[in-house]
């Protein structure tokens, strides 16, 4: 996925997600009956709405003039108006970009849409308000839909690993080289979208179109802000500096969550599917990693991901088992011995031929290739 896939070619042809698609459907078909229009500003399309049949159409969060809304309701369309005062759009038709989530970073991370959405989540999840939980569910479903459209036909490799891996370390550089090699092999790199190992793999995919030296220089620049603590602002600013220096890098996917508010999204994933529900995010990330998953050293979250991935491979509930490569023998056999358990689970199942433990990160791409049927 070196370039962003053409959006319109990918999605359900009953969905309208841009003004251009709206105009095209109205002029080609002369009707909007049965269509879903998602988060499109229709305030300048009053004439078209008044003149077009909208029976059975659904308008999700589309700003429009009152007379147009009254007319389409009379047609029998369903109108879900935009929700005022929300720091996010629950009906969005497309994935996020780092620029959108971290907009206003110069005023400090606390002012960005990402931080404001997290603050809203913290405020509303405590009072068990069904209205807020409905908005979160609608948002997460819209994000899943946009992610499916983006990844249709792509070969996706997940790279999992902890958020604690610091910039400027050899581990970080290794994870970045891994991301670069996978992207250059024509695979779409998908990560949990946060800092540490996740950022490194997205950075590697971003670096894929450039000369090899670019990645070393980028890692050096980033080392000035090794972690997102104490300042998310400084951490994110360093990443945007790298992007300004080397614009138009390769694309990859980040799938983070507001459930972990301490984990901001990294700026190197070109497409960000950010969720409120961590369970939906975890499952979505692993289910879409159809070309396998590489597990770098991590703690509880990464252990959870190993077995979240092993379970459908064990039962073959998603079809053929997909490759699983664990990196760092000492980590996965001594520090957190997930490998012996994974091996025991896989014994005499078809997934046995799809798991590998390698010591060095450089061995991961070859192992992945070897395990791919």
Short mmCIF file of C-alpha atoms in Angstrom, two decimals, residues 5 32 37-38 43 57 65 71 89 97 111 116 119 173 180 201 204 208 210 216 228 246 299 310 323 331 344 352:
data_model
loop_
_atom_site.label_atom_id
_atom_site.label_comp_id
_atom_site.label_asym_id
_atom_site.label_seq_id
_atom_site.Cartn_x
_atom_site.Cartn_y
_atom_site.Cartn_z
CA UNK A 5 -6.06 3.32 -2.47
CA UNK A 32 -31.07 9.12 -3.70
CA UNK A 37 -25.18 9.64 3.04
CA UNK A 38 -22.50 9.80 5.73
CA UNK A 43 -25.86 23.07 3.21
CA UNK A 57 -32.44 7.14 2.28
CA UNK A 65 -30.92 23.67 5.59
CA UNK A 71 -38.71 17.76 2.67
CA UNK A 89 -17.78 13.06 14.37
CA UNK A 97 -5.03 11.17 9.53
CA UNK A 111 -5.81 21.28 22.66
CA UNK A 116 -10.32 16.45 23.56
CA UNK A 119 -11.28 13.95 27.79
CA UNK A 173 15.77 1.21 14.94
CA UNK A 180 10.46 -0.76 6.06
CA UNK A 201 7.06 -0.01 12.53
CA UNK A 204 9.66 2.12 8.77
CA UNK A 208 10.10 2.66 2.53
CA UNK A 210 13.29 6.80 0.47
CA UNK A 216 18.98 6.44 10.19
CA UNK A 228 5.83 10.53 24.93
CA UNK A 246 10.84 13.99 4.19
CA UNK A 299 4.24 -6.66 28.34
CA UNK A 310 -3.75 -17.79 18.61
CA UNK A 323 1.64 -16.85 10.46
CA UNK A 331 11.86 -12.46 26.30
CA UNK A 344 1.88 -26.59 23.34
CA UNK A 352 1.78 -25.71 14.21
#
